[in-house]
Amino acid sequence: MLRQRVLQQMLTTHPFDDDKLREECGVFGISGAETASAMVALGLHALQHRGQEAAGITSWDGVEFHTHRAMGHVAGNFDRDEIIRSLPGDAACGHVRYSTTGETALRNVQPLYAELSSGGFAVAHNGNISNAMKLRRELIQRGSIFQSTSDTEVIIHLVATSTYRTLLDKFIDALKQVEGAYSLICMTPEGMIACRDPLGIRPLVMGKLGDATIFASETVALDVVGADYIRSIDPGELVIVTGGGEVRSMRPFGESHSRPCIFEHVYFSRPDSIVDGSSVYSVRKAIGAQLAIENPVDADYIIPVPDSGVPAAIGYAQQSGIPFELGIIRSHYVGRTFIQPSDKVRHLGVKLKHNANRALIEGKRIVLVDDSIVRGTTSLKIVQMMREAGAKEVHMRIASPPTRHSCYYGVDTPERAKLLAHKLDVEGMRDFIHADSLSFVSIDGLYKALGEAKRADIRPQYCDACFTGDYPTKLTDQDEAQVTDQLSLLAERVM
């Protein structure tokens, strides 16, 4: 019955809605470059996969700040000369957004900018502040007036209301009050600041291009602008770049055990990026190989679910000795605004994005390899497509453990009740997607692919809360919401 209800729901929703976890955003900043805003636009192009809802750039020309923000992709908003010319200066930072907190509106598009007593202050934020609502209430009670619904604006108000003397000390004071995950690039008249939360949950790297210093969410953005990768920003580190180009580092939060997001290796980062010193492409192949070791199956072909399943499928094929083939062809020219006039056409429209390679798979036993299952709707569509194309057997192998828990650190996760792995065990999930078999890589297997012996029982090496429910920080807003819900439920019962 569950499968029938979800299938019916799929036929009445947009067929191009991806059944994937989405990263909230990507950030890019450069200081000391003549064409800073143009460089930022190029860097944001390389980070477009991290946020496709909106984009913005703020520049500093030595006298004043300039900002252009817009809904939509980087291309179309920042590929015109007049836009880049309107953002002069040798320092600039930018942001691509996919919202997890705050409404979809121009007022939430970053970088956010404010005039403080010490001068202009712009900030681009990747992550999520897990006590933002509590802090927001306190700030409003003290007289702060918010212009957006983004959790990032909380940081600006904390800086503005801090009693410390220097802007840097105000900024550190603000960060010591927030919980959750953040990689930040901030611009002030004194220079640029890049920082990462004490657990290093969200990524941030540093590069050099001549005399210019660059910060970005991923190394692929450095590659695109021709910069050299220097290193990752350490968890809890602040790197300050002065207007004169001096670079200095400080660690105001003391030592802490890092917990970078493990899903960067599974799905978020581009395969051609380096994360925590490891090639994302190589790690995904290793996950696929580990998946084959743990969950072998007799089949004719290994077939990736495009595009995120490709590296893991290659690893699975190499380990198993079963040929890798492209049994699903993806169209890269399907927009997300296609409007379909009826349920029948809407259902057929799924094939505009993914279509079965019938000549290859008809009569064959196939293994589909994908990076994850979230709601399960995409897996159901793909398995059904393979059946209709004549596959003899359809097995599903997933290059991550079951996603049973929501993320509160900057990932757009459905509420827990909508996660298929929360509602069903593996056998129930297999029945739901109508596969002949379904298996996931184990949590220890995932860590092994990352070069670890296994997942540490105490102080794990990564944030893997979406798989394990082991959250590395306080979840103040979530805890308060649960208490409120429980009190409301109790009140209803009393009435």
PDB file of N, CA, C and O in Angstrom, residues 335-373:
ATOM      1  N   GLY A 335      15.222  21.247 -18.850  1.00  0.00           N
ATOM      2  CA  GLY A 335      15.101  22.299 -17.849  1.00  0.00           C
ATOM      3  C   GLY A 335      14.174  21.887 -16.728  1.00  0.00           C
ATOM      4  O   GLY A 335      13.390  20.951 -16.847  1.00  0.00           O
ATOM      5  N   ARG A 336      14.220  22.648 -15.631  1.00  0.00           N
ATOM      6  CA  ARG A 336      13.385  22.343 -14.473  1.00  0.00           C
ATOM      7  C   ARG A 336      12.066  23.106 -14.498  1.00  0.00           C
ATOM      8  O   ARG A 336      11.276  23.003 -13.581  1.00  0.00           O
ATOM      9  N   THR A 337      11.800  23.868 -15.566  1.00  0.00           N
ATOM     10  CA  THR A 337      10.577  24.659 -15.615  1.00  0.00           C
ATOM     11  C   THR A 337       9.601  24.126 -16.654  1.00  0.00           C
ATOM     12  O   THR A 337       8.642  24.785 -17.013  1.00  0.00           O
ATOM     13  N   PHE A 338       9.850  22.947 -17.164  1.00  0.00           N
ATOM     14  CA  PHE A 338       8.971  22.333 -18.151  1.00  0.00           C
ATOM     15  C   PHE A 338       7.603  22.054 -17.521  1.00  0.00           C
ATOM     16  O   PHE A 338       7.492  21.402 -16.509  1.00  0.00           O
ATOM     17  N   ILE A 339       6.542  22.579 -18.130  1.00  0.00           N
ATOM     18  CA  ILE A 339       5.197  22.417 -17.572  1.00  0.00           C
ATOM     19  C   ILE A 339       4.439  21.397 -18.399  1.00  0.00           C
ATOM     20  O   ILE A 339       4.350  21.512 -19.627  1.00  0.00           O
ATOM     21  N   GLN A 340       3.864  20.400 -17.741  1.00  0.00           N
ATOM     22  CA  GLN A 340       3.180  19.328 -18.443  1.00  0.00           C
ATOM     23  C   GLN A 340       1.684  19.389 -18.184  1.00  0.00           C
ATOM     24  O   GLN A 340       1.242  19.566 -17.055  1.00  0.00           O
ATOM     25  N   PRO A 341       0.877  19.228 -19.219  1.00  0.00           N
ATOM     26  CA  PRO A 341      -0.548  19.515 -19.111  1.00  0.00           C
ATOM     27  C   PRO A 341      -1.409  18.414 -18.522  1.00  0.00           C
ATOM     28  O   PRO A 341      -2.570  18.658 -18.234  1.00  0.00           O
ATOM     29  N   SER A 342      -0.900  17.210 -18.366  1.00  0.00           N
ATOM     30  CA  SER A 342      -1.736  16.137 -17.843  1.00  0.00           C
ATOM     31  C   SER A 342      -0.883  15.140 -17.085  1.00  0.00           C
ATOM     32  O   SER A 342       0.337  15.078 -17.256  1.00  0.00           O
ATOM     33  N   ASP A 343      -1.535  14.316 -16.241  1.00  0.00           N
ATOM     34  CA  ASP A 343      -0.809  13.306 -15.480  1.00  0.00           C
ATOM     35  C   ASP A 343      -0.110  12.322 -16.404  1.00  0.00           C
ATOM     36  O   ASP A 343       1.008  11.888 -16.148  1.00  0.00           O
ATOM     37  N   LYS A 344      -0.771  11.951 -17.497  1.00  0.00           N
ATOM     38  CA  LYS A 344      -0.181  10.967 -18.423  1.00  0.00           C
ATOM     39  C   LYS A 344       1.092  11.514 -19.054  1.00  0.00           C
ATOM     40  O   LYS A 344       2.137  10.855 -19.068  1.00  0.00           O
ATOM     41  N   VAL A 345       1.023  12.735 -19.547  1.00  0.00           N
ATOM     42  CA  VAL A 345       2.208  13.346 -20.168  1.00  0.00           C
ATOM     43  C   VAL A 345       3.271  13.613 -19.122  1.00  0.00           C
ATOM     44  O   VAL A 345       4.464  13.464 -19.365  1.00  0.00           O
ATOM     45  N   ARG A 346       2.837  13.995 -17.908  1.00  0.00           N
ATOM     46  CA  ARG A 346       3.779  14.245 -16.823  1.00  0.00           C
ATOM     47  C   ARG A 346       4.579  12.983 -16.510  1.00  0.00           C
ATOM     48  O   ARG A 346       5.788  13.020 -16.318  1.00  0.00           O
ATOM     49  N   HIS A 347       3.915  11.836 -16.451  1.00  0.00           N
ATOM     50  CA  HIS A 347       4.587  10.580 -16.180  1.00  0.00           C
ATOM     51  C   HIS A 347       5.553  10.217 -17.309  1.00  0.00           C
ATOM     52  O   HIS A 347       6.683   9.796 -17.078  1.00  0.00           O
ATOM     53  N   LEU A 348       5.116  10.399 -18.543  1.00  0.00           N
ATOM     54  CA  LEU A 348       6.001  10.108 -19.678  1.00  0.00           C
ATOM     55  C   LEU A 348       7.189  11.057 -19.707  1.00  0.00           C
ATOM     56  O   LEU A 348       8.264  10.701 -20.192  1.00  0.00           O
ATOM     57  N   GLY A 349       7.015  12.256 -19.157  1.00  0.00           N
ATOM     58  CA  GLY A 349       8.093  13.233 -19.156  1.00  0.00           C
ATOM     59  C   GLY A 349       9.314  12.806 -18.379  1.00  0.00           C
ATOM     60  O   GLY A 349      10.395  13.346 -18.567  1.00  0.00           O
ATOM     61  N   VAL A 350       9.162  11.820 -17.483  1.00  0.00           N
ATOM     62  CA  VAL A 350      10.314  11.294 -16.751  1.00  0.00           C
ATOM     63  C   VAL A 350      11.385  10.828 -17.716  1.00  0.00           C
ATOM     64  O   VAL A 350      12.582  10.987 -17.495  1.00  0.00           O
ATOM     65  N   LYS A 351      10.969  10.251 -18.834  1.00  0.00           N
ATOM     66  CA  LYS A 351      11.927   9.690 -19.792  1.00  0.00           C
ATOM     67  C   LYS A 351      12.680  10.762 -20.570  1.00  0.00           C
ATOM     68  O   LYS A 351      13.628  10.455 -21.280  1.00  0.00           O
ATOM     69  N   LEU A 352      12.246  12.016 -20.460  1.00  0.00           N
ATOM     70  CA  LEU A 352      13.022  13.075 -21.081  1.00  0.00           C
ATOM     71  C   LEU A 352      14.346  13.258 -20.367  1.00  0.00           C
ATOM     72  O   LEU A 352      15.321  13.722 -20.960  1.00  0.00           O
ATOM     73  N   LYS A 353      14.400  12.895 -19.097  1.00  0.00           N
ATOM     74  CA  LYS A 353      15.621  13.061 -18.328  1.00  0.00           C
ATOM     75  C   LYS A 353      16.457  11.790 -18.329  1.00  0.00           C
ATOM     76  O   LYS A 353      17.664  11.829 -18.485  1.00  0.00           O
ATOM     77  N   HIS A 354      15.823  10.636 -18.109  1.00  0.00           N
ATOM     78  CA  HIS A 354      16.509   9.348 -18.099  1.00  0.00           C
ATOM     79  C   HIS A 354      15.777   8.391 -19.034  1.00  0.00           C
ATOM     80  O   HIS A 354      14.556   8.265 -18.940  1.00  0.00           O
ATOM     81  N   ASN A 355      16.508   7.728 -19.888  1.00  0.00           N
ATOM     82  CA  ASN A 355      15.888   6.749 -20.779  1.00  0.00           C
ATOM     83  C   ASN A 355      16.727   5.479 -20.808  1.00  0.00           C
ATOM     84  O   ASN A 355      17.960   5.528 -20.782  1.00  0.00           O
ATOM     85  N   ALA A 356      16.055   4.337 -20.841  1.00  0.00           N
ATOM     86  CA  ALA A 356      16.750   3.050 -20.837  1.00  0.00           C
ATOM     87  C   ALA A 356      17.387   2.758 -22.186  1.00  0.00           C
ATOM     88  O   ALA A 356      16.813   3.053 -23.238  1.00  0.00           O
ATOM     89  N   ASN A 357      18.574   2.202 -22.152  1.00  0.00           N
ATOM     90  CA  ASN A 357      19.268   1.737 -23.363  1.00  0.00           C
ATOM     91  C   ASN A 357      18.771   0.318 -23.653  1.00  0.00           C
ATOM     92  O   ASN A 357      19.410  -0.670 -23.324  1.00  0.00           O
ATOM     93  N   ARG A 358      17.582   0.216 -24.261  1.00  0.00           N
ATOM     94  CA  ARG A 358      16.873  -1.053 -24.404  1.00  0.00           C
ATOM     95  C   ARG A 358      17.703  -2.122 -25.121  1.00  0.00           C
ATOM     96  O   ARG A 358      17.709  -3.290 -24.723  1.00  0.00           O
ATOM     97  N   ALA A 359      18.407  -1.724 -26.167  1.00  0.00           N
ATOM     98  CA  ALA A 359      19.178  -2.697 -26.936  1.00  0.00           C
ATOM     99  C   ALA A 359      20.225  -3.388 -26.083  1.00  0.00           C
ATOM    100  O   ALA A 359      20.607  -4.532 -26.350  1.00  0.00           O
ATOM    101  N   LEU A 360      20.708  -2.713 -25.049  1.00  0.00           N
ATOM    102  CA  LEU A 360      21.737  -3.287 -24.179  1.00  0.00           C
ATOM    103  C   LEU A 360      21.134  -4.174 -23.094  1.00  0.00           C
ATOM    104  O   LEU A 360      21.625  -5.283 -22.839  1.00  0.00           O
ATOM    105  N   ILE A 361      20.081  -3.708 -22.439  1.00  0.00           N
ATOM    106  CA  ILE A 361      19.632  -4.374 -21.220  1.00  0.00           C
ATOM    107  C   ILE A 361      18.527  -5.398 -21.420  1.00  0.00           C
ATOM    108  O   ILE A 361      18.256  -6.186 -20.503  1.00  0.00           O
ATOM    109  N   GLU A 362      17.894  -5.447 -22.568  1.00  0.00           N
ATOM    110  CA  GLU A 362      16.781  -6.375 -22.766  1.00  0.00           C
ATOM    111  C   GLU A 362      17.246  -7.823 -22.576  1.00  0.00           C
ATOM    112  O   GLU A 362      18.223  -8.263 -23.188  1.00  0.00           O
ATOM    113  N   GLY A 363      16.584  -8.516 -21.675  1.00  0.00           N
ATOM    114  CA  GLY A 363      16.909  -9.911 -21.392  1.00  0.00           C
ATOM    115  C   GLY A 363      18.123 -10.113 -20.513  1.00  0.00           C
ATOM    116  O   GLY A 363      18.557 -11.255 -20.308  1.00  0.00           O
ATOM    117  N   LYS A 364      18.680  -9.052 -19.964  1.00  0.00           N
ATOM    118  CA  LYS A 364      19.903  -9.147 -19.178  1.00  0.00           C
ATOM    119  C   LYS A 364      19.629  -8.987 -17.674  1.00  0.00           C
ATOM    120  O   LYS A 364      18.648  -8.382 -17.252  1.00  0.00           O
ATOM    121  N   ARG A 365      20.555  -9.517 -16.879  1.00  0.00           N
ATOM    122  CA  ARG A 365      20.548  -9.316 -15.432  1.00  0.00           C
ATOM    123  C   ARG A 365      21.445  -8.115 -15.144  1.00  0.00           C
ATOM    124  O   ARG A 365      22.628  -8.145 -15.469  1.00  0.00           O
ATOM    125  N   ILE A 366      20.874  -7.082 -14.559  1.00  0.00           N
ATOM    126  CA  ILE A 366      21.625  -5.844 -14.390  1.00  0.00           C
ATOM    127  C   ILE A 366      21.719  -5.457 -12.913  1.00  0.00           C
ATOM    128  O   ILE A 366      20.861  -5.802 -12.104  1.00  0.00           O
ATOM    129  N   VAL A 367      22.801  -4.742 -12.594  1.00  0.00           N
ATOM    130  CA  VAL A 367      22.997  -4.171 -11.264  1.00  0.00           C
ATOM    131  C   VAL A 367      23.046  -2.651 -11.413  1.00  0.00           C
ATOM    132  O   VAL A 367      23.946  -2.114 -12.056  1.00  0.00           O
ATOM    133  N   LEU A 368      22.067  -1.969 -10.850  1.00  0.00           N
ATOM    134  CA  LEU A 368      22.053  -0.510 -10.834  1.00  0.00           C
ATOM    135  C   LEU A 368      22.843  -0.019  -9.624  1.00  0.00           C
ATOM    136  O   LEU A 368      22.635  -0.499  -8.506  1.00  0.00           O
ATOM    137  N   VAL A 369      23.743   0.928  -9.825  1.00  0.00           N
ATOM    138  CA  VAL A 369      24.538   1.487  -8.729  1.00  0.00           C
ATOM    139  C   VAL A 369      24.227   2.973  -8.608  1.00  0.00           C
ATOM    140  O   VAL A 369      24.341   3.724  -9.581  1.00  0.00           O
ATOM    141  N   ASP A 370      23.812   3.391  -7.411  1.00  0.00           N
ATOM    142  CA  ASP A 370      23.529   4.800  -7.151  1.00  0.00           C
ATOM    143  C   ASP A 370      24.203   5.198  -5.845  1.00  0.00           C
ATOM    144  O   ASP A 370      24.646   4.342  -5.076  1.00  0.00           O
ATOM    145  N   ASP A 371      24.272   6.519  -5.602  1.00  0.00           N
ATOM    146  CA  ASP A 371      24.985   6.989  -4.411  1.00  0.00           C
ATOM    147  C   ASP A 371      24.148   6.897  -3.148  1.00  0.00           C
ATOM    148  O   ASP A 371      24.688   6.716  -2.053  1.00  0.00           O
ATOM    149  N   SER A 372      22.813   7.019  -3.262  1.00  0.00           N
ATOM    150  CA  SER A 372      21.973   7.035  -2.063  1.00  0.00           C
ATOM    151  C   SER A 372      20.524   6.803  -2.444  1.00  0.00           C
ATOM    152  O   SER A 372      20.143   6.907  -3.613  1.00  0.00           O
ATOM    153  N   ILE A 373      19.712   6.503  -1.427  1.00  0.00           N
ATOM    154  CA  ILE A 373      18.259   6.502  -1.564  1.00  0.00           C
ATOM    155  C   ILE A 373      17.713   7.422  -0.483  1.00  0.00           C
ATOM    156  O   ILE A 373      18.013   7.236   0.696  1.00  0.00           O
TER     157      ILE A 373
END
